[in-house]
Amino acid sequence: MQWMKKLVCVVFAAGALSACNSDNDPAPVVTPPPVKQSSIKLVHAVSDAPAVSIDGGQLLQVAKLDYAQSTNLVSLPEGSYNLGVDALLPQNGKARVINAQGVMLSADNSYTVFAIGSAAASTVAPLVVATPVAAVATGNVRVRVVHAAASAPMVDVHVTAPGAALSSGTVAATLDFRQFTAPLTLNAGNYQVRITLPAKPDTVVFDSGTVALTSGADVIIAAINNRFAGPSPVSLLAVNANGTYADIKDANSTADVRVVHAVSDAPAVDLLLNNTKAIPNLAFPNFTGYANLTPGNYNVKVAAAADNSVVVINADLNLTSGSFATVLATGSLGQGSITPLVLADNPRRIATEAQIRLVHASTLAGNVDIYVTASSDISSATPAFANVPFKAQTGYVSLLPGNYVVTVTPAGSKTAAIGPLALTLAGNKIYTAVARDSVNRTAPLGLILLDDFN
């Protein structure tokens, strides 16, 4: 009987073991370790490059990022990524300008990747700034300073209380192009950032004026090539931890204005700013260079040079800091229709494209069609700009460098009123053409050529 008891125990144990391995029982749950996350944002700091698109894999796609802009902060699993940056060319073209393979993103850091260098010199490259992930204590700010201005030499950066005297002791960092500081922890409050050259420590080449840094701010301040009016070679771009950004202009930024006399039946004129003669004896169809004005409100009068009591334009203008503008006197003296036309200018040149702008200032032409073609034959061409009225403009149009023909016709007609005008347009250039009447409102129509036409 004892052997039967043992057999029953063996069978029972075998059955229990079989049941434990039955396919009907659920498999044990294995919890994978959490995926660690890193973060990245990208900043366009190449002043002579066009807008770019960014390909960083399925989780990082940016369709368009222009100069002095930042992407939002993007969260990604830590690991290795391939980062491609493509210049967006006219006619929907693309050209790869950065091909960074195996960019490692660690969960311990948040990354800001600057595109820096010069497109014309083919030196565009990434600059990776890794900032350790750490909270900013209440009442503090965290700041990093980056030298991303390809056209600027080595500089000293002073961060002081507003109005404080400069000395060797106020130099927060000495940076050459591509260099950046470690994170600096400061008390929240008002500061002034000034940049000098090591060889000329008393000469300030950039002055931020008063900048407020609020409690908890975590910001990278990058010096980039200046695109605003004024004497400084740089401006600052403040990029917050989340990717929001803002310009910090030089406190000495100007408002740069040029004037064009486009009234064919008017004599030479004087331009008065706040009743003070600023430009004397400007005759049709001439124009001035840019005058560097203090930003603010101005009363502008255009008066006959022979008698300033004869005023044909009396207008108020607000000229903002860092702006560029072209003011055209347009219309007809005989018809009593002289009015100002103010154009906002953007003189930033782009190495990969020619930028052309066409302005309609002819009182005789009526609405026009504008053709930009490969040859002088427009018989089957579609206007690049149709039914353009008097005092309208095309804005800046980006074209691949090369040879073009511009023809202006009455709207709906194929008969040329201006042109065909054969043009060779180069990259890194801006071209502005103003359609005008001939003297005393007569034909043929002509052009006033500005910017790199001269």
Short mmCIF file of C-alpha atoms in Angstrom, two decimals:
data_model
loop_
_atom_site.label_atom_id
_atom_site.label_comp_id
_atom_site.label_asym_id
_atom_site.label_seq_id
_atom_site.Cartn_x
_atom_site.Cartn_y
_atom_site.Cartn_z
CA MET A 1 0.00 0.00 0.00
CA GLN A 2 2.91 2.31 0.62
CA TRP A 3 3.95 2.16 -3.03
CA MET A 4 0.43 3.17 -4.13
CA LYS A 5 0.61 6.26 -1.94
CA LYS A 6 3.93 7.21 -3.56
CA LEU A 7 2.51 6.69 -7.08
CA VAL A 8 -0.49 8.90 -6.35
CA CYS A 9 1.82 11.64 -5.06
CA VAL A 10 4.01 11.43 -8.18
CA VAL A 11 1.00 11.56 -10.53
CA PHE A 12 -0.53 14.44 -8.60
CA ALA A 13 2.75 16.38 -8.70
CA ALA A 14 3.15 15.75 -12.43
CA GLY A 15 -0.40 16.95 -13.06
CA ALA A 16 0.19 20.09 -11.05
CA LEU A 17 3.39 20.81 -12.99
CA SER A 18 1.58 20.25 -16.29
CA ALA A 19 -1.17 22.63 -15.25
CA CYS A 20 1.39 25.29 -14.42
CA ASN A 21 2.75 25.07 -17.97
CA SER A 22 -0.64 25.00 -19.68
CA ASP A 23 -1.02 27.30 -22.75
CA ASN A 24 -4.24 28.57 -21.18
CA ASP A 25 -2.41 30.37 -18.39
CA PRO A 26 -1.28 34.01 -18.96
CA ALA A 27 2.43 34.70 -19.45
CA PRO A 28 4.14 36.66 -16.72
CA VAL A 29 4.02 40.44 -17.27
CA VAL A 30 7.40 42.04 -17.83
CA THR A 31 7.43 45.85 -17.39
CA PRO A 32 9.99 47.50 -19.71
CA PRO A 33 12.09 50.27 -18.24
CA PRO A 34 10.78 53.77 -19.03
CA VAL A 35 12.22 55.43 -22.13
CA LYS A 36 14.35 58.38 -21.13
CA GLN A 37 13.53 61.62 -22.96
CA SER A 38 15.82 64.33 -24.26
CA SER A 39 14.85 67.59 -25.98
CA ILE A 40 16.09 69.72 -28.85
CA LYS A 41 15.42 73.02 -30.63
CA LEU A 42 17.08 74.43 -33.74
CA VAL A 43 18.04 78.03 -34.52
CA HIS A 44 18.73 79.54 -37.97
CA ALA A 45 21.75 81.86 -37.58
CA VAL A 46 23.14 82.02 -41.15
CA SER A 47 22.38 85.56 -42.29
CA ASP A 48 23.00 85.04 -46.02
CA ALA A 49 21.06 81.76 -46.23
CA PRO A 50 17.42 81.33 -47.24
CA ALA A 51 14.80 79.68 -45.09
CA VAL A 52 15.54 76.02 -44.39
CA SER A 53 13.67 72.80 -43.76
CA ILE A 54 14.85 70.28 -41.16
CA ASP A 55 14.72 66.49 -41.32
CA GLY A 56 15.58 64.77 -38.07
CA GLY A 57 13.59 61.59 -38.60
CA GLN A 58 9.94 60.83 -38.03
CA LEU A 59 9.75 62.77 -34.77
CA LEU A 60 11.56 65.92 -35.90
CA GLN A 61 10.31 67.57 -39.09
CA VAL A 62 10.33 71.36 -39.70
CA ALA A 63 8.92 72.63 -43.00
CA LYS A 64 10.35 76.16 -42.88
CA LEU A 65 12.65 78.04 -40.53
CA ASP A 66 13.92 81.50 -41.51
CA TYR A 67 16.91 83.51 -40.36
CA ALA A 68 16.82 84.58 -36.70
CA GLN A 69 14.08 82.09 -35.86
CA SER A 70 13.98 79.09 -33.51
CA THR A 71 11.86 75.97 -33.58
CA ASN A 72 9.75 74.98 -30.60
CA LEU A 73 11.38 72.63 -28.10
CA VAL A 74 10.82 69.03 -29.25
CA SER A 75 10.94 66.06 -26.88
CA LEU A 76 12.67 62.92 -28.25
CA PRO A 77 13.78 59.58 -26.81
CA GLU A 78 17.45 59.80 -25.97
CA GLY A 79 19.70 58.21 -28.56
CA SER A 80 21.43 58.85 -31.87
CA TYR A 81 19.82 60.94 -34.63
CA ASN A 82 20.70 61.97 -38.16
CA LEU A 83 20.02 65.67 -38.71
CA GLY A 84 19.63 67.11 -42.21
CA VAL A 85 19.12 70.80 -43.00
CA ASP A 86 18.05 71.80 -46.52
CA ALA A 87 18.14 75.32 -47.97
CA LEU A 88 14.82 76.20 -49.62
CA LEU A 89 15.60 77.51 -53.10
CA PRO A 90 13.40 79.40 -55.60
CA GLN A 91 11.09 77.34 -57.83
CA ASN A 92 10.63 74.79 -54.99
CA GLY A 93 14.24 73.62 -55.06
CA LYS A 94 16.25 72.28 -52.13
CA ALA A 95 19.94 71.93 -51.34
CA ARG A 96 21.40 70.02 -48.39
CA VAL A 97 23.57 72.38 -46.32
CA ILE A 98 23.99 70.35 -43.12
CA ASN A 99 24.18 66.57 -42.94
CA ALA A 100 24.97 65.71 -39.32
CA GLN A 101 25.09 61.97 -38.72
CA GLY A 102 24.88 60.31 -35.31
CA VAL A 103 23.96 63.33 -33.20
CA MET A 104 23.70 61.92 -29.67
CA LEU A 105 20.90 63.24 -27.48
CA SER A 106 21.16 62.44 -23.76
CA ALA A 107 18.34 62.68 -21.25
CA ASP A 108 20.70 64.62 -19.00
CA ASN A 109 20.76 67.58 -21.42
CA SER A 110 18.52 69.82 -23.46
CA TYR A 111 20.09 70.72 -26.81
CA THR A 112 20.04 73.90 -28.88
CA VAL A 113 21.48 73.38 -32.35
CA PHE A 114 22.48 76.54 -34.24
CA ALA A 115 23.01 76.59 -38.00
CA ILE A 116 25.96 78.99 -38.31
CA GLY A 117 28.46 80.19 -40.89
CA SER A 118 28.10 81.68 -44.36
CA ALA A 119 26.21 80.28 -47.35
CA ALA A 120 28.33 82.32 -49.78
CA ALA A 121 31.53 80.90 -48.30
CA SER A 122 30.07 77.36 -48.06
CA THR A 123 30.86 77.24 -44.34
CA VAL A 124 27.39 76.42 -42.98
CA ALA A 125 27.71 73.99 -40.07
CA PRO A 126 25.89 72.97 -36.86
CA LEU A 127 26.86 74.32 -33.47
CA VAL A 128 25.47 72.13 -30.67
CA VAL A 129 24.95 73.72 -27.26
CA ALA A 130 24.06 71.15 -24.59
CA THR A 131 22.53 72.54 -21.41
CA PRO A 132 22.25 70.24 -18.36
CA VAL A 133 18.65 69.67 -17.30
CA ALA A 134 18.17 71.49 -14.01
CA ALA A 135 15.45 73.62 -12.50
CA VAL A 136 15.98 77.36 -12.19
CA ALA A 137 15.39 78.48 -8.61
CA THR A 138 12.78 81.14 -7.90
CA GLY A 139 14.36 84.56 -8.05
CA ASN A 140 17.11 83.41 -10.41
CA VAL A 141 17.65 83.28 -14.16
CA ARG A 142 19.96 81.04 -16.15
CA VAL A 143 21.74 82.56 -19.15
CA ARG A 144 24.15 81.25 -21.78
CA VAL A 145 25.85 83.51 -24.31
CA VAL A 146 26.72 82.20 -27.79
CA HIS A 147 28.88 83.87 -30.45
CA ALA A 148 27.00 82.88 -33.63
CA ALA A 149 27.83 85.96 -35.77
CA ALA A 150 30.03 84.75 -38.62
CA SER A 151 31.04 88.29 -39.63
CA ALA A 152 32.13 89.40 -36.14
CA PRO A 153 35.60 88.91 -34.60
CA MET A 154 36.46 87.84 -31.07
CA VAL A 155 34.53 89.95 -28.57
CA ASP A 156 34.25 90.73 -24.88
CA VAL A 157 30.73 90.43 -23.48
CA HIS A 158 29.84 92.64 -20.50
CA VAL A 159 26.73 91.88 -18.44
CA THR A 160 26.09 94.63 -15.91
CA ALA A 161 23.44 96.57 -14.10
CA PRO A 162 21.98 99.23 -16.42
CA GLY A 163 24.32 102.19 -16.71
CA ALA A 164 27.19 100.62 -14.80
CA ALA A 165 30.68 101.60 -15.86
CA LEU A 166 32.62 99.11 -17.96
CA SER A 167 35.89 97.67 -16.76
CA SER A 168 37.92 94.51 -17.12
CA GLY A 169 36.00 93.20 -14.12
CA THR A 170 32.66 93.40 -15.94
CA VAL A 171 33.68 91.02 -18.75
CA ALA A 172 31.38 88.03 -18.41
CA ALA A 173 33.05 86.19 -21.28
CA THR A 174 35.54 86.55 -24.13
CA LEU A 175 34.19 84.63 -27.09
CA ASP A 176 35.32 83.93 -30.63
CA PHE A 177 32.94 82.80 -33.34
CA ARG A 178 31.45 79.36 -32.47
CA GLN A 179 32.26 79.70 -28.76
CA PHE A 180 29.74 79.92 -25.90
CA THR A 181 29.69 80.27 -22.14
CA ALA A 182 28.78 77.78 -19.47
CA PRO A 183 25.35 78.38 -17.90
CA LEU A 184 25.44 81.57 -15.82
CA THR A 185 23.08 81.91 -12.85
CA LEU A 186 22.01 85.50 -12.15
CA ASN A 187 19.51 87.19 -9.92
CA ALA A 188 16.33 88.12 -11.77
CA GLY A 189 16.19 91.82 -12.62
CA ASN A 190 17.32 94.42 -15.14
CA TYR A 191 20.62 94.07 -16.96
CA GLN A 192 22.59 95.70 -19.75
CA VAL A 193 24.58 93.68 -22.28
CA ARG A 194 27.44 95.46 -24.00
CA ILE A 195 29.97 94.08 -26.45
CA THR A 196 33.47 95.46 -26.96
CA LEU A 197 36.53 94.29 -28.86
CA PRO A 198 39.48 93.00 -26.79
CA ALA A 199 41.82 95.39 -28.63
CA LYS A 200 39.47 98.35 -28.00
CA PRO A 201 37.95 97.75 -24.56
CA ASP A 202 36.48 101.27 -24.37
CA THR A 203 34.65 101.06 -27.70
CA VAL A 204 31.16 99.59 -27.38
CA VAL A 205 30.05 97.95 -30.66
CA PHE A 206 26.73 96.72 -29.28
CA ASP A 207 24.57 98.05 -26.44
CA SER A 208 21.34 96.28 -25.49
CA GLY A 209 20.03 99.07 -23.31
CA THR A 210 17.99 97.79 -20.35
CA VAL A 211 16.92 94.15 -20.65
CA ALA A 212 14.56 92.62 -18.07
CA LEU A 213 15.30 89.00 -17.07
CA THR A 214 12.34 87.58 -15.19
CA SER A 215 12.46 85.02 -12.38
CA GLY A 216 12.76 81.45 -13.63
CA ALA A 217 13.91 82.42 -17.13
CA ASP A 218 16.20 79.94 -18.86
CA VAL A 219 17.56 81.69 -21.95
CA ILE A 220 20.32 81.49 -24.54
CA ILE A 221 21.43 84.87 -25.88
CA ALA A 222 23.14 84.56 -29.26
CA ALA A 223 25.03 87.27 -31.10
CA ILE A 224 24.11 87.03 -34.79
CA ASN A 225 24.85 89.15 -37.87
CA ASN A 226 22.82 92.35 -37.67
CA ARG A 227 19.92 92.70 -40.10
CA PHE A 228 18.64 95.98 -38.63
CA ALA A 229 19.55 99.56 -39.51
CA GLY A 230 22.33 100.98 -37.41
CA PRO A 231 26.09 100.88 -36.84
CA SER A 232 26.42 97.63 -34.87
CA PRO A 233 27.70 94.54 -36.71
CA VAL A 234 25.52 92.31 -34.52
CA SER A 235 22.15 92.04 -32.88
CA LEU A 236 21.14 89.58 -30.18
CA LEU A 237 18.63 86.77 -30.42
CA ALA A 238 17.19 85.63 -27.09
CA VAL A 239 15.95 82.02 -27.25
CA ASN A 240 13.94 80.73 -24.30
CA ALA A 241 14.04 77.12 -23.11
CA ASN A 242 10.74 76.33 -24.87
CA GLY A 243 11.93 77.77 -28.20
CA THR A 244 10.15 81.13 -28.11
CA TYR A 245 12.51 83.91 -29.20
CA ALA A 246 12.90 87.67 -29.45
CA ASP A 247 15.31 90.16 -31.01
CA ILE A 248 17.39 92.48 -28.87
CA LYS A 249 18.46 95.40 -31.09
CA ASP A 250 21.36 97.71 -30.52
CA ALA A 251 20.23 100.74 -28.52
CA ASN A 252 21.83 102.90 -31.21
CA SER A 253 19.80 101.38 -34.05
CA THR A 254 18.67 103.95 -36.60
CA ALA A 255 15.79 104.29 -39.02
CA ASP A 256 17.30 104.40 -42.52
CA VAL A 257 15.31 106.19 -45.23
CA ARG A 258 15.95 107.02 -48.88
CA VAL A 259 13.83 109.23 -51.14
CA VAL A 260 12.90 108.82 -54.82
CA HIS A 261 11.58 111.69 -57.01
CA ALA A 262 9.14 109.89 -59.32
CA VAL A 263 6.89 112.84 -60.31
CA SER A 264 7.74 113.50 -63.95
CA ASP A 265 6.04 116.91 -64.24
CA ALA A 266 7.40 118.40 -60.99
CA PRO A 267 10.54 120.53 -60.58
CA ALA A 268 13.40 119.76 -58.20
CA VAL A 269 12.28 119.52 -54.58
CA ASP A 270 13.63 119.88 -51.06
CA LEU A 271 12.75 117.37 -48.35
CA LEU A 272 12.06 118.88 -44.94
CA LEU A 273 11.99 116.80 -41.74
CA ASN A 274 10.24 118.57 -38.88
CA ASN A 275 10.61 121.78 -40.95
CA THR A 276 14.39 121.37 -41.24
CA LYS A 277 15.82 120.88 -44.73
CA ALA A 278 17.24 117.35 -44.87
CA ILE A 279 17.59 116.73 -48.61
CA PRO A 280 18.05 119.65 -51.01
CA ASN A 281 17.35 119.98 -54.72
CA LEU A 282 16.30 116.43 -55.63
CA ALA A 283 15.26 116.32 -59.29
CA PHE A 284 13.22 113.77 -61.26
CA PRO A 285 14.04 110.86 -61.68
CA ASN A 286 16.84 110.87 -59.11
CA PHE A 287 17.02 109.30 -55.66
CA THR A 288 19.13 109.55 -52.53
CA GLY A 289 21.12 107.04 -50.56
CA TYR A 290 19.92 105.95 -47.15
CA ALA A 291 19.91 108.63 -44.47
CA ASN A 292 20.48 107.34 -40.93
CA LEU A 293 17.76 108.94 -38.82
CA THR A 294 16.95 108.76 -35.14
CA PRO A 295 13.80 106.59 -34.73
CA GLY A 296 10.63 108.49 -33.89
CA ASN A 297 7.82 110.59 -35.33
CA TYR A 298 8.55 112.98 -38.18
CA ASN A 299 6.62 115.53 -40.16
CA VAL A 300 7.76 115.20 -43.77
CA LYS A 301 7.30 117.99 -46.28
CA VAL A 302 8.24 117.89 -49.95
CA ALA A 303 8.52 121.46 -51.21
CA ALA A 304 9.65 123.14 -54.40
CA ALA A 305 13.40 123.71 -54.19
CA ALA A 306 12.96 127.22 -55.60
CA ASP A 307 10.31 128.14 -53.02
CA ASN A 308 9.79 126.05 -49.90
CA SER A 309 6.41 127.66 -49.31
CA VAL A 310 5.10 125.54 -52.20
CA VAL A 311 4.48 122.23 -50.40
CA VAL A 312 3.27 119.26 -52.46
CA ILE A 313 3.50 116.57 -49.73
CA ASN A 314 2.84 117.12 -46.03
CA ALA A 315 2.74 113.80 -44.14
CA ASP A 316 3.55 112.37 -40.73
CA LEU A 317 5.72 109.25 -40.52
CA ASN A 318 6.62 107.01 -37.62
CA LEU A 319 10.10 105.58 -38.19
CA THR A 320 10.76 102.54 -36.05
CA SER A 321 14.11 101.47 -34.65
CA GLY A 322 16.13 99.29 -37.02
CA SER A 323 13.84 99.83 -40.01
CA PHE A 324 14.69 100.55 -43.65
CA ALA A 325 12.28 102.44 -45.91
CA THR A 326 12.03 103.97 -49.38
CA VAL A 327 9.78 107.02 -49.73
CA LEU A 328 8.67 107.80 -53.28
CA ALA A 329 7.03 111.04 -54.37
CA THR A 330 4.47 109.80 -56.92
CA GLY A 331 1.64 111.23 -59.01
CA SER A 332 1.34 114.41 -61.06
CA LEU A 333 1.85 118.07 -60.19
CA GLY A 334 -0.38 119.17 -63.06
CA GLN A 335 -3.19 116.91 -61.89
CA GLY A 336 -2.70 117.84 -58.25
CA SER A 337 -2.23 114.17 -57.30
CA ILE A 338 1.23 114.05 -55.71
CA THR A 339 1.28 111.61 -52.77
CA PRO A 340 3.97 109.68 -50.89
CA LEU A 341 4.45 105.95 -51.35
CA VAL A 342 6.35 104.37 -48.45
CA LEU A 343 7.95 100.96 -49.01
CA ALA A 344 9.38 98.80 -46.24
CA ASP A 345 12.81 97.62 -47.36
CA ASN A 346 14.68 94.46 -46.40
CA PRO A 347 18.33 94.71 -47.44
CA ARG A 348 19.38 91.25 -46.20
CA ARG A 349 20.93 89.54 -49.20
CA ILE A 350 20.74 85.76 -49.71
CA ALA A 351 23.59 83.90 -51.39
CA THR A 352 21.43 81.32 -53.16
CA GLU A 353 19.00 83.70 -54.84
CA ALA A 354 18.46 87.02 -56.57
CA GLN A 355 15.69 89.14 -55.08
CA ILE A 356 13.82 91.47 -57.42
CA ARG A 357 11.09 93.98 -56.56
CA LEU A 358 9.00 95.93 -59.10
CA VAL A 359 7.08 99.11 -58.22
CA HIS A 360 4.35 100.76 -60.36
CA ALA A 361 4.81 104.56 -60.24
CA SER A 362 3.71 105.48 -63.77
CA THR A 363 0.63 107.72 -63.97
CA LEU A 364 0.20 106.94 -67.68
CA ALA A 365 0.27 103.16 -67.67
CA GLY A 366 -2.95 102.24 -65.86
CA ASN A 367 -3.06 98.69 -64.50
CA VAL A 368 -0.28 96.52 -65.89
CA ASP A 369 0.80 92.92 -66.33
CA ILE A 370 4.41 92.05 -65.51
CA TYR A 371 6.15 89.14 -67.25
CA VAL A 372 9.38 87.54 -66.03
CA THR A 373 10.44 85.06 -68.72
CA ALA A 374 13.41 83.26 -70.20
CA SER A 375 13.08 85.05 -73.55
CA SER A 376 11.48 88.18 -75.01
CA ASP A 377 8.62 86.14 -76.47
CA ILE A 378 5.59 86.53 -74.16
CA SER A 379 2.97 85.46 -76.70
CA SER A 380 2.10 82.30 -74.76
CA ALA A 381 3.40 83.37 -71.35
CA THR A 382 1.33 83.99 -68.23
CA PRO A 383 2.07 87.19 -66.31
CA ALA A 384 4.10 86.73 -63.14
CA PHE A 385 1.96 89.58 -61.75
CA ALA A 386 -1.39 90.44 -63.32
CA ASN A 387 -3.47 93.62 -63.24
CA VAL A 388 -1.05 95.56 -61.02
CA PRO A 389 -2.46 99.03 -60.18
CA PHE A 390 -0.68 102.37 -59.81
CA LYS A 391 1.35 102.59 -56.55
CA ALA A 392 1.35 98.80 -56.07
CA GLN A 393 4.48 96.68 -55.78
CA THR A 394 5.41 93.04 -56.14
CA GLY A 395 7.35 92.70 -52.90
CA TYR A 396 10.66 90.86 -53.03
CA VAL A 397 10.53 87.96 -55.46
CA SER A 398 13.20 85.26 -55.15
CA LEU A 399 14.69 83.93 -58.39
CA LEU A 400 17.50 81.53 -59.15
CA PRO A 401 20.54 83.46 -60.37
CA GLY A 402 20.56 83.65 -64.15
CA ASN A 403 19.27 85.49 -67.21
CA TYR A 404 15.70 86.82 -67.38
CA VAL A 405 13.59 89.13 -69.49
CA VAL A 406 11.15 91.54 -67.83
CA THR A 407 8.28 92.93 -69.88
CA VAL A 408 5.54 95.25 -68.67
CA THR A 409 2.30 95.52 -70.67
CA PRO A 410 -1.09 97.17 -70.18
CA ALA A 411 -3.28 94.70 -68.28
CA GLY A 412 -4.69 92.07 -70.66
CA SER A 413 -2.37 93.10 -73.51
CA LYS A 414 0.74 91.53 -75.01
CA THR A 415 2.06 94.90 -76.26
CA ALA A 416 5.10 96.01 -74.27
CA ALA A 417 4.94 99.33 -72.46
CA ILE A 418 8.33 98.74 -70.81
CA GLY A 419 10.89 96.30 -72.19
CA PRO A 420 11.57 93.61 -73.08
CA LEU A 421 14.42 94.27 -70.65
CA ALA A 422 17.13 91.59 -70.54
CA LEU A 423 18.57 91.18 -67.03
CA THR A 424 21.36 89.08 -65.59
CA LEU A 425 20.48 88.55 -61.93
CA ALA A 426 23.15 87.34 -59.52
CA GLY A 427 22.85 85.57 -56.21
CA ASN A 428 23.42 87.63 -53.06
CA LYS A 429 21.88 90.66 -54.80
CA ILE A 430 18.70 92.75 -54.49
CA TYR A 431 17.17 94.58 -57.44
CA THR A 432 14.42 97.23 -57.24
CA ALA A 433 12.92 98.77 -60.39
CA VAL A 434 10.35 101.59 -60.34
CA ALA A 435 8.19 102.09 -63.46
CA ARG A 436 7.89 105.82 -64.27
CA ASP A 437 6.70 108.26 -66.91
CA SER A 438 9.08 110.28 -69.04
CA VAL A 439 9.54 113.99 -68.34
CA ASN A 440 6.27 115.98 -68.22
CA ARG A 441 4.11 112.83 -68.26
CA THR A 442 5.13 111.68 -71.70
CA ALA A 443 5.99 108.35 -73.26
CA PRO A 444 7.97 106.16 -73.46
CA LEU A 445 7.77 104.78 -69.96
CA GLY A 446 11.04 104.12 -68.17
CA LEU A 447 12.53 102.67 -65.01
CA ILE A 448 14.25 104.05 -61.94
CA LEU A 449 16.77 101.39 -60.94
CA LEU A 450 17.73 100.98 -57.27
CA ASP A 451 19.83 98.72 -55.05
CA ASP A 452 22.17 96.38 -56.93
CA PHE A 453 21.12 97.64 -60.36
CA ASN A 454 23.63 100.42 -59.64
#
